[in-house]
Coordinates of C-alpha atoms in Angstrom, one line a residue:
M1 CA 0.1 -0.1 0.2
S2 CA 1.4 3.3 -0.8
K3 CA 2.6 5.7 1.5
S4 CA 2.1 8.4 0.0
V5 CA -1.2 9.0 2.8
D6 CA 2.4 11.0 5.0
N7 CA 2.4 13.9 2.5
L8 CA -1.0 14.8 3.6
V9 CA -3.4 16.8 5.2
W10 CA -6.7 16.6 7.5
H11 CA -8.7 18.9 6.4
E12 CA -11.1 19.8 8.9
A13 CA -15.1 19.8 7.5
T14 CA -16.4 23.8 7.8
I15 CA -19.9 22.1 8.7
T16 CA -19.3 19.7 11.6
K17 CA -21.1 16.1 12.2
E18 CA -22.6 18.0 15.3
D19 CA -24.3 20.1 13.6
R20 CA -25.9 17.7 10.6
Q21 CA -27.2 15.9 13.9
T22 CA -28.3 19.7 15.0
K23 CA -30.0 19.8 11.7
N24 CA -31.4 16.1 11.7
N25 CA -32.9 16.1 15.0
H26 CA -30.6 13.0 15.7
K27 CA -27.6 11.4 15.9
S28 CA -25.7 9.1 13.8
C29 CA -24.4 5.8 14.3
L30 CA -23.6 2.4 12.2
L31 CA -25.1 -0.8 13.4
W32 CA -23.1 -3.1 12.4
F33 CA -25.0 -6.3 11.7
T34 CA -22.9 -9.5 11.4
G35 CA -23.7 -13.4 11.0
L36 CA -23.6 -16.1 8.8
S37 CA -25.1 -15.6 5.5
G38 CA -28.4 -16.4 5.5
S39 CA -29.0 -15.0 9.1
G40 CA -31.1 -12.4 8.4
K41 CA -28.9 -9.9 8.5
S42 CA -30.1 -7.8 4.5
T43 CA -33.9 -8.5 6.1
L44 CA -32.7 -6.7 9.4
A45 CA -31.6 -4.3 8.3
N46 CA -33.9 -3.5 6.5
A47 CA -36.9 -3.4 7.6
L48 CA -35.0 -0.9 10.7
D49 CA -34.5 1.3 8.2
Q50 CA -38.1 1.0 7.3
V51 CA -39.2 1.3 10.6
L52 CA -36.8 5.0 10.9
Y53 CA -37.7 6.1 7.1
N54 CA -40.9 6.3 8.6
N55 CA -40.1 8.6 11.4
H56 CA -38.5 11.2 9.2
L57 CA -34.7 10.5 10.5
N58 CA -31.6 9.9 8.2
S59 CA -30.4 6.5 7.1
Y60 CA -28.9 4.2 4.8
V61 CA -28.6 0.9 4.7
L62 CA -24.7 -0.6 3.1
D63 CA -25.6 -4.5 1.8
G64 CA -22.9 -6.7 1.4
D65 CA -24.1 -8.5 -2.1
N66 CA -24.5 -4.7 -3.1
I67 CA -21.2 -3.3 -2.2
R68 CA -19.3 -6.2 -4.0
Q69 CA -20.7 -5.5 -7.0
G70 CA -19.4 -1.7 -7.3
L71 CA -16.9 -0.7 -4.7
N72 CA -15.3 -3.5 -3.7
Q73 CA -16.3 -5.1 -6.8
D74 CA -11.9 -6.1 -6.9
L75 CA -12.1 -8.1 -4.5
G76 CA -12.7 -11.5 -4.0
F77 CA -13.4 -14.6 -0.9
T78 CA -9.5 -15.4 0.4
D79 CA -9.2 -14.1 4.0
A80 CA -7.2 -11.1 2.6
D81 CA -9.8 -9.9 0.6
R82 CA -12.3 -10.6 3.4
V83 CA -10.3 -8.2 5.3
E84 CA -10.2 -5.1 2.7
N85 CA -13.7 -5.3 2.1
I86 CA -14.6 -4.5 5.9
R87 CA -11.9 -2.2 6.7
R88 CA -13.2 -0.3 3.8
I89 CA -16.7 -0.4 4.6
G90 CA -15.7 0.9 8.1
E91 CA -14.6 4.0 6.4
V92 CA -17.4 4.4 4.2
S93 CA -19.6 3.8 6.8
K94 CA -17.5 6.1 9.0
L95 CA -18.8 9.1 5.6
F96 CA -22.3 8.5 6.7
V97 CA -22.2 9.4 10.4
D98 CA -19.8 12.4 10.0
A99 CA -22.5 13.9 7.8
G100 CA -25.2 12.8 11.0
T101 CA -27.0 9.4 9.3
I102 CA -27.6 6.0 11.3
V103 CA -26.1 3.8 9.0
S104 CA -27.0 0.0 9.1
T105 CA -24.4 -2.8 7.8
A106 CA -25.1 -6.1 6.7
F107 CA -21.8 -7.9 5.4
I108 CA -21.1 -11.5 7.7
S109 CA -17.9 -9.6 9.2
P110 CA -16.2 -13.1 9.8
F111 CA -13.4 -12.2 11.9
E112 CA -13.8 -10.4 15.1
N113 CA -10.3 -8.4 15.0
D114 CA -11.8 -6.3 11.3
R115 CA -14.8 -5.7 13.8
Q116 CA -12.3 -4.3 16.7
R117 CA -10.5 -2.6 14.2
V118 CA -13.4 -0.7 12.6
R119 CA -15.1 0.3 15.8
E120 CA -12.1 1.5 17.2
R121 CA -12.3 4.0 14.7
F122 CA -16.0 5.2 15.9
A123 CA -16.4 7.7 19.0
E124 CA -17.9 5.7 22.1
N125 CA -21.2 4.8 21.1
E126 CA -21.5 5.1 17.6
F127 CA -20.7 1.3 16.9
I128 CA -23.8 -0.8 17.5
E129 CA -22.2 -4.6 16.4
V130 CA -25.9 -6.0 16.2
Y131 CA -24.9 -10.3 16.2
V132 CA -27.7 -12.2 14.3
K133 CA -27.9 -15.3 15.4
C134 CA -28.5 -18.4 13.9
D135 CA -26.9 -22.1 14.1
L136 CA -25.7 -22.4 11.3
E137 CA -28.5 -25.7 10.4
E138 CA -31.0 -22.3 10.9
C139 CA -29.0 -20.7 8.0
E140 CA -29.5 -24.0 5.7
K141 CA -32.1 -24.8 5.5
R142 CA -33.0 -21.4 4.4
D143 CA -30.6 -21.4 2.2
V144 CA -32.3 -18.7 0.0
K145 CA -29.6 -18.1 -2.3
G146 CA -29.1 -21.1 -2.5
L147 CA -25.3 -21.3 -0.9
Y148 CA -24.9 -23.5 0.5
K149 CA -25.7 -26.2 -1.7
K150 CA -23.2 -25.4 -3.7
A151 CA -19.9 -24.8 -0.9
R152 CA -21.1 -28.6 0.4
A153 CA -20.3 -29.2 -3.3
G154 CA -17.1 -27.7 -3.7
E155 CA -18.2 -24.9 -5.8
I156 CA -17.3 -21.5 -3.8
P157 CA -14.5 -21.8 -1.7
H158 CA -13.5 -20.3 1.7
F159 CA -17.2 -20.0 2.1
T160 CA -18.1 -18.5 5.4
G161 CA -19.2 -21.4 8.1
I162 CA -18.6 -24.2 5.5
S163 CA -14.9 -24.6 5.1
S164 CA -13.7 -20.8 6.1
P165 CA -14.6 -20.0 10.0
Y166 CA -16.8 -17.3 11.6
E167 CA -15.9 -16.0 15.4
A168 CA -19.4 -14.8 17.1
P169 CA -19.0 -11.3 18.8
S170 CA -17.8 -12.1 22.5
H171 CA -19.9 -8.4 23.7
P172 CA -22.2 -7.5 21.0
E173 CA -24.2 -4.4 21.8
I174 CA -27.3 -6.3 21.3
V175 CA -27.9 -9.5 19.9
V176 CA -30.8 -10.6 18.2
D177 CA -32.2 -14.5 16.9
T178 CA -33.6 -15.0 14.1
A179 CA -34.6 -19.0 14.9
K180 CA -36.6 -17.4 17.6
E181 CA -37.7 -13.7 17.3
T182 CA -40.0 -12.4 14.8
I183 CA -38.3 -9.8 12.6
E184 CA -41.0 -7.0 13.9
Q185 CA -40.1 -8.3 17.4
S186 CA -35.9 -7.9 17.0
V187 CA -36.1 -4.2 15.0
E188 CA -38.7 -3.0 18.2
K189 CA -35.0 -4.4 20.4
L190 CA -32.9 -2.6 18.1
V191 CA -35.4 1.0 18.2
N192 CA -35.4 0.5 21.8
Y193 CA -31.5 0.9 22.2
L194 CA -31.2 4.0 20.0
K195 CA -33.6 5.4 22.1
E196 CA -32.3 4.0 25.2
K197 CA -29.0 5.7 23.9
Q198 CA -31.3 8.6 23.3
I199 CA -29.5 8.2 19.5
V200 CA -33.1 9.2 18.4
R201 CA -35.8 10.4 20.5

């Protein structure tokens, strides 16, 4: 990686994050949804986004598959590429938070160290790790994208949960169990957390 950043100087914005939060009438944060493929990360992130939108709050969802078709289309699924994938998403998420937006990211993000590095880029209470808990057997039963079947057949290398490990969060802010909770129950839990932390009213 180029060391050209050594010659760069950070330019402070005229309008601050706090200014934008005041205008929006709510704080900004990152909800980092992590879990196995098929656990319900994207479904849950979008359900929450709908509730926030309905309440006139500035929010956005960054989805793993969508980002890999654009910003990260040059990355594969090796361990090194997964690390870079998460690093880039962390930086993009930080821009959204600086812009006063509540951003949700739906990425498997299998390695705890990678998620911790993203957390360290944010101020206190701005990074909210949401562990979308769902056992592998249930995820395989769902297999909404047909990926587990392909992985079991050896057609997809480095597939999380099958041929590549998933490290569950050790201390997530929120745990939702999509095998036991409805989407509505999970979203209610997330909204209550945001209100408890006074991110939204």
